[in-house]
Amino acid sequence: GPRPHESDSDDLDEDDFECLESDDDLDLETQEPGEEASVKGTLDDLQSYMAQMDQELAHTSIGKSFTTQKQMEALSQTTNNNSDEEDSGAGESIMTPVDVDLNLVSNILESYSSQAGLAGPASNLLQSMGVQLPDNTDHRPTSKPTKD
C-alpha cells in the first residue's frame, strides 16, 4: 500500500522548493514599491523591538555574563597588576564587543554537558551539523587505578 506522507525536510521534492521564498525575493531593488514599504516597515518594527529590548536589558546584569574581546585580551596577558585591572574596570560603561564565537561554543558545550549523555537541544544541533562529540570523561568518577 501507499506509505504515509513523511514530513522530514530531507524528503522534499524539487517541485516543493518552488513555493519557498528565495533570497532573490528579498532583494529590495527588484521589489514593487508596495512590497518595499512592507519590508521597510518590518525592518523598522524589528529595530524598534531591538531598541526596546536593549533598554530593558541595560538595567540587568545579563551583559556581564558574556565573554567580551576585552576580557579575552586580559586573560591572554601574563601580568597580574591589580591596579591596572581596577582602572580598566572603571571604564566598563563603554560597550565592549562580545566574542560571539566563544560564547556560542561555551554555551553549546555547557548545554551538551548538562544533558548527561541524553538527547537534548545541543546534541540534536550538533548531530544535524554532523558533529559527534565524545563522552565527557572529566567529570566521571574513575575506577580504582591499577597498580603496575
XYZ file of N, CA and C in Angstrom, residues 15-146:
396
model
N 10.056 20.154 -6.824
C 8.866 20.969 -7.040
C 8.455 21.690 -5.765
N 8.709 21.082 -4.612
C 8.327 21.686 -3.341
C 9.144 22.937 -3.054
N 10.326 23.050 -3.624
C 11.183 24.198 -3.358
C 10.734 25.444 -4.119
N 9.922 25.267 -5.182
C 9.498 26.414 -5.975
C 8.641 27.377 -5.170
N 7.867 26.867 -4.211
C 6.976 27.732 -3.446
C 7.694 28.412 -2.284
N 8.903 27.976 -1.971
C 9.651 28.587 -0.879
C 10.259 29.903 -1.340
N 10.315 30.882 -0.425
C 10.911 32.168 -0.769
C 12.410 32.002 -0.978
N 12.924 32.703 -1.956
C 14.364 32.676 -2.188
C 14.953 34.013 -1.776
N 16.261 34.073 -1.733
C 16.931 35.323 -1.397
C 16.632 36.397 -2.437
N 16.356 35.978 -3.691
C 16.037 36.941 -4.738
C 14.758 37.697 -4.414
N 13.800 37.030 -3.759
C 12.544 37.673 -3.394
C 12.750 38.758 -2.355
N 13.840 38.695 -1.611
C 14.096 39.649 -0.545
C 14.917 40.847 -1.008
N 15.306 40.871 -2.278
C 16.110 41.967 -2.808
C 15.232 43.204 -2.959
N 15.563 44.277 -2.241
C 14.729 45.478 -2.231
C 14.694 46.182 -3.586
N 15.739 46.066 -4.389
C 15.796 46.780 -5.658
C 14.804 46.220 -6.670
N 14.493 44.929 -6.618
C 13.622 44.307 -7.606
C 12.181 44.225 -7.144
N 11.879 44.689 -5.951
C 10.520 44.594 -5.445
C 9.702 45.798 -5.883
N 8.399 45.590 -5.907
C 7.489 46.679 -6.226
C 7.453 47.649 -5.054
N 7.056 48.914 -5.290
C 7.066 49.914 -4.210
C 6.251 49.501 -2.986
N 5.117 48.874 -3.158
C 4.305 48.439 -2.018
C 5.013 47.381 -1.196
N 5.678 46.458 -1.878
C 6.417 45.407 -1.178
C 7.614 45.994 -0.444
N 8.282 46.976 -1.066
C 9.444 47.604 -0.441
C 9.028 48.324 0.838
N 7.880 48.988 0.821
C 7.388 49.680 2.013
C 7.061 48.675 3.105
N 6.515 47.533 2.713
C 6.183 46.492 3.690
C 7.446 45.941 4.345
N 8.476 45.681 3.548
C 9.741 45.171 4.080
C 10.399 46.233 4.955
N 10.358 47.495 4.525
C 10.943 48.581 5.312
C 10.203 48.724 6.636
N 8.888 48.597 6.621
C 8.103 48.662 7.855
C 8.451 47.526 8.796
N 8.656 46.347 8.238
C 9.035 45.196 9.051
C 10.405 45.406 9.679
N 11.339 45.935 8.905
C 12.675 46.211 9.436
C 12.622 47.274 10.526
N 11.787 48.300 10.325
C 11.638 49.342 11.348
C 11.059 48.755 12.630
N 10.062 47.868 12.488
C 9.476 47.219 13.666
C 10.524 46.393 14.400
N 11.314 45.655 13.642
C 12.351 44.820 14.246
C 13.375 45.676 14.978
N 13.770 46.780 14.369
C 14.737 47.666 15.018
C 14.156 48.293 16.276
N 12.861 48.609 16.272
C 12.255 49.181 17.480
C 12.177 48.129 18.583
N 11.887 46.873 18.223
C 11.900 45.789 19.221
C 13.296 45.629 19.819
N 14.307 45.672 18.955
C 15.679 45.519 19.437
C 16.065 46.665 20.361
N 15.663 47.891 20.023
C 15.976 49.045 20.867
C 15.286 48.923 22.222
N 14.023 48.478 22.213
C 13.295 48.301 23.470
C 13.943 47.212 24.319
N 14.346 46.124 23.688
C 14.996 45.038 24.418
C 16.331 45.507 25.001
N 17.086 46.283 24.235
C 18.347 46.826 24.746
C 18.118 47.698 25.971
N 17.059 48.520 25.942
C 16.749 49.376 27.090
C 16.404 48.543 28.319
N 15.603 47.493 28.124
C 15.213 46.648 29.252
C 16.401 45.876 29.816
N 17.268 45.395 28.948
C 18.414 44.609 29.399
C 19.538 45.477 29.954
N 19.517 46.774 29.655
C 20.570 47.664 30.148
C 20.560 47.751 31.671
N 19.418 47.503 32.288
C 19.296 47.600 33.744
C 19.548 46.265 34.438
N 19.944 45.258 33.686
C 20.215 43.943 34.267
C 21.705 43.650 34.188
N 22.088 42.533 34.745
C 23.499 42.135 34.701
C 23.744 41.065 33.640
N 22.801 40.849 32.724
C 22.951 39.802 31.706
C 24.157 40.065 30.808
N 24.464 41.315 30.540
C 25.600 41.641 29.685
C 26.927 41.229 30.279
N 26.990 41.143 31.601
C 28.237 40.762 32.263
C 28.524 39.270 32.127
N 27.509 38.494 31.734
C 27.705 37.050 31.621
C 28.401 36.658 30.320
N 28.477 37.568 29.361
C 29.116 37.269 28.085
C 30.613 37.523 28.157
N 31.370 36.705 27.451
C 32.806 36.917 27.336
C 33.027 37.941 26.235
N 33.720 39.007 26.569
C 33.980 40.053 25.580
C 35.412 39.951 25.089
N 35.687 40.628 24.005
C 37.043 40.608 23.452
C 38.021 41.243 24.424
N 37.581 42.229 25.179
C 38.452 42.880 26.155
C 38.843 41.894 27.254
N 37.890 41.056 27.692
C 38.191 40.053 28.714
C 39.190 39.043 28.187
N 39.070 38.671 26.934
C 39.995 37.698 26.353
C 41.405 38.273 26.294
N 41.527 39.564 25.979
C 42.849 40.190 25.956
C 43.447 40.198 27.354
N 42.615 40.448 28.368
C 43.103 40.469 29.747
C 43.552 39.077 30.179
N 42.840 38.047 29.742
C 43.224 36.683 30.099
C 44.511 36.260 29.406
N 44.750 36.783 28.214
C 45.944 36.378 27.474
C 47.203 37.071 27.991
N 47.046 38.174 28.700
C 48.214 38.861 29.257
C 48.682 38.118 30.499
N 49.976 38.071 30.680
C 50.522 37.336 31.825
C 50.818 38.225 33.014
N 50.601 39.523 32.889
C 50.858 40.419 34.015
C 49.703 40.364 34.991
N 50.012 40.447 36.262
C 48.998 40.400 37.311
C 49.002 41.702 38.097
N 48.866 42.800 37.429
C 48.883 44.097 38.081
C 47.452 44.473 38.443
N 47.101 44.404 39.728
C 45.737 44.652 40.174
C 45.295 46.084 39.927
N 46.174 47.047 40.013
C 45.775 48.439 39.806
C 45.340 48.664 38.362
N 45.991 48.005 37.409
C 45.579 48.132 36.016
C 44.192 47.540 35.815
N 43.903 46.398 36.455
C 42.599 45.768 36.318
C 41.509 46.649 36.895
N 41.795 47.314 38.039
C 40.805 48.194 38.636
C 40.557 49.398 37.744
N 41.606 49.931 37.126
C 41.449 51.078 36.239
C 40.638 50.701 35.006
N 40.875 49.514 34.447
C 40.133 49.109 33.265
C 38.683 48.818 33.610
N 38.393 48.402 34.826
C 37.021 48.133 35.240
C 36.218 49.401 35.419
N 36.872 50.534 35.642
C 36.160 51.789 35.830
C 35.519 52.269 34.535
N 36.063 51.896 33.395
C 35.522 52.336 32.113
C 34.587 51.331 31.478
N 33.952 50.478 32.246
C 33.097 49.432 31.705
C 31.797 49.955 31.111
N 31.473 51.248 31.282
C 30.235 51.770 30.727
C 30.277 51.759 29.202
N 31.466 51.733 28.622
C 31.601 51.637 27.179
C 31.371 50.185 26.789
N 30.539 50.001 25.772
C 30.216 48.644 25.334
C 31.432 48.022 24.656
N 31.888 46.897 25.171
C 32.983 46.180 24.532
C 32.385 45.092 23.660
N 32.993 44.807 22.519
C 32.448 43.794 21.618
C 32.413 42.419 22.279
N 31.312 41.722 22.070
C 31.145 40.379 22.611
C 31.821 39.393 21.670
N 32.538 38.447 22.231
C 33.147 37.386 21.432
C 32.061 36.343 21.176
N 31.317 36.530 20.087
C 30.144 35.710 19.794
C 30.523 34.246 19.618
N 31.613 33.982 18.911
C 32.019 32.600 18.659
C 32.336 31.866 19.956
N 33.108 32.496 20.829
C 33.475 31.865 22.091
C 32.249 31.634 22.966
N 31.345 32.615 23.024
C 30.128 32.458 23.812
C 29.251 31.346 23.257
N 29.141 31.254 21.941
C 28.336 30.211 21.311
C 28.873 28.825 21.656
N 30.169 28.631 21.455
C 30.770 27.324 21.730
C 30.677 26.988 23.216
N 30.939 27.960 24.077
C 30.859 27.721 25.528
C 29.455 27.305 25.941
N 28.445 28.002 25.415
C 27.068 27.689 25.785
C 26.609 26.348 25.224
N 27.015 26.020 24.001
C 26.650 24.716 23.433
C 27.297 23.598 24.240
N 28.581 23.752 24.586
C 29.262 22.713 25.366
C 28.675 22.592 26.769
N 28.293 23.704 27.376
C 27.662 23.663 28.697
C 26.314 22.952 28.618
N 25.545 23.241 27.575
C 24.261 22.579 27.382
C 24.456 21.091 27.131
N 25.437 20.756 26.288
C 25.726 19.353 25.991
C 26.131 18.607 27.259
N 26.945 19.236 28.084
C 27.393 18.619 29.327
C 26.229 18.392 30.284
N 25.291 19.340 30.334
C 24.157 19.202 31.253
C 23.162 18.147 30.791
N 23.236 17.721 29.533
C 22.358 16.666 29.037
C 22.739 15.301 29.593
N 23.924 15.173 30.111
C 24.415 13.936 30.730
C 24.246 12.721 29.822
N 24.567 12.889 28.551
C 24.512 11.775 27.619
C 23.141 11.502 27.035
N 22.130 12.227 27.473
C 20.776 12.036 26.964
C 20.534 12.953 25.769
N 19.427 12.728 25.083
C 19.074 13.585 23.958
C 18.702 14.969 24.467
N 19.020 15.963 23.689
C 18.702 17.328 24.066
C 19.026 18.279 22.942
N 18.782 19.566 23.149
C 18.963 20.524 22.057
C 20.399 20.624 21.551
N 21.366 20.577 22.431
C 22.759 20.718 21.989
C 23.189 19.521 21.144
N 22.892 18.317 21.606
C 23.295 17.137 20.833
C 22.531 17.068 19.514
N 21.259 17.460 19.506
C 20.490 17.468 18.260
C 21.065 18.472 17.269
N 21.427 19.649 17.749
C 22.010 20.674 16.891
C 23.347 20.211 16.324
N 24.189 19.668 17.182
C 25.500 19.206 16.734
C 25.377 18.043 15.753
N 24.462 17.109 16.019
C 24.284 15.975 15.117
C 23.762 16.422 13.757
N 22.912 17.459 13.736
C 22.412 17.948 12.449
C 23.529 18.554 11.607
N 24.609 18.973 12.263
C 25.770 19.516 11.552
C 26.829 18.443 11.314
N 26.556 17.219 11.732
C 27.499 16.133 11.522
C 28.607 16.069 12.550
N 28.418 16.709 13.704
C 29.436 16.727 14.755
C 29.059 15.706 15.816
N 29.951 14.797 16.104
C 29.739 13.789 17.141
C 30.791 13.999 18.220
N 30.367 14.481 19.382
C 31.306 14.721 20.478
C 31.514 13.450 21.288
N 32.723 13.231 21.774
C 32.967 12.072 22.644
C 32.359 12.322 24.017
N 32.201 11.263 24.781
C 31.696 11.397 26.141
C 32.668 12.216 26.968
N 32.131 12.981 27.902
C 32.944 13.806 28.786
C 33.468 12.934 29.913
N 34.752 12.693 29.926
C 35.345 11.851 30.971
C 35.937 12.676 32.098
N 35.904 13.997 31.981
C 36.487 14.859 33.014
C 35.720 14.813 34.324
N 34.414 14.650 34.270
C 33.594 14.741 35.468
C 33.060 13.391 35.935
N 33.509 12.325 35.339
C 33.058 10.998 35.746
C 33.979 10.445 36.819
N 33.409 9.760 37.798
C 34.282 9.114 38.789
C 35.056 7.986 38.112
N 36.319 7.929 38.399
C 37.154 6.901 37.785
C 37.168 5.662 38.656
N 37.404 4.547 38.031
C 37.516 3.309 38.801
C 38.857 3.309 39.525
N 39.037 2.361 40.400
C 40.285 2.299 41.159
C 41.457 2.148 40.201
N 42.490 2.953 40.383
C 43.642 2.850 39.484
C 44.338 1.504 39.664
N 44.783 0.979 38.558
C 45.507 -0.296 38.615
C 46.963 -0.017 38.908
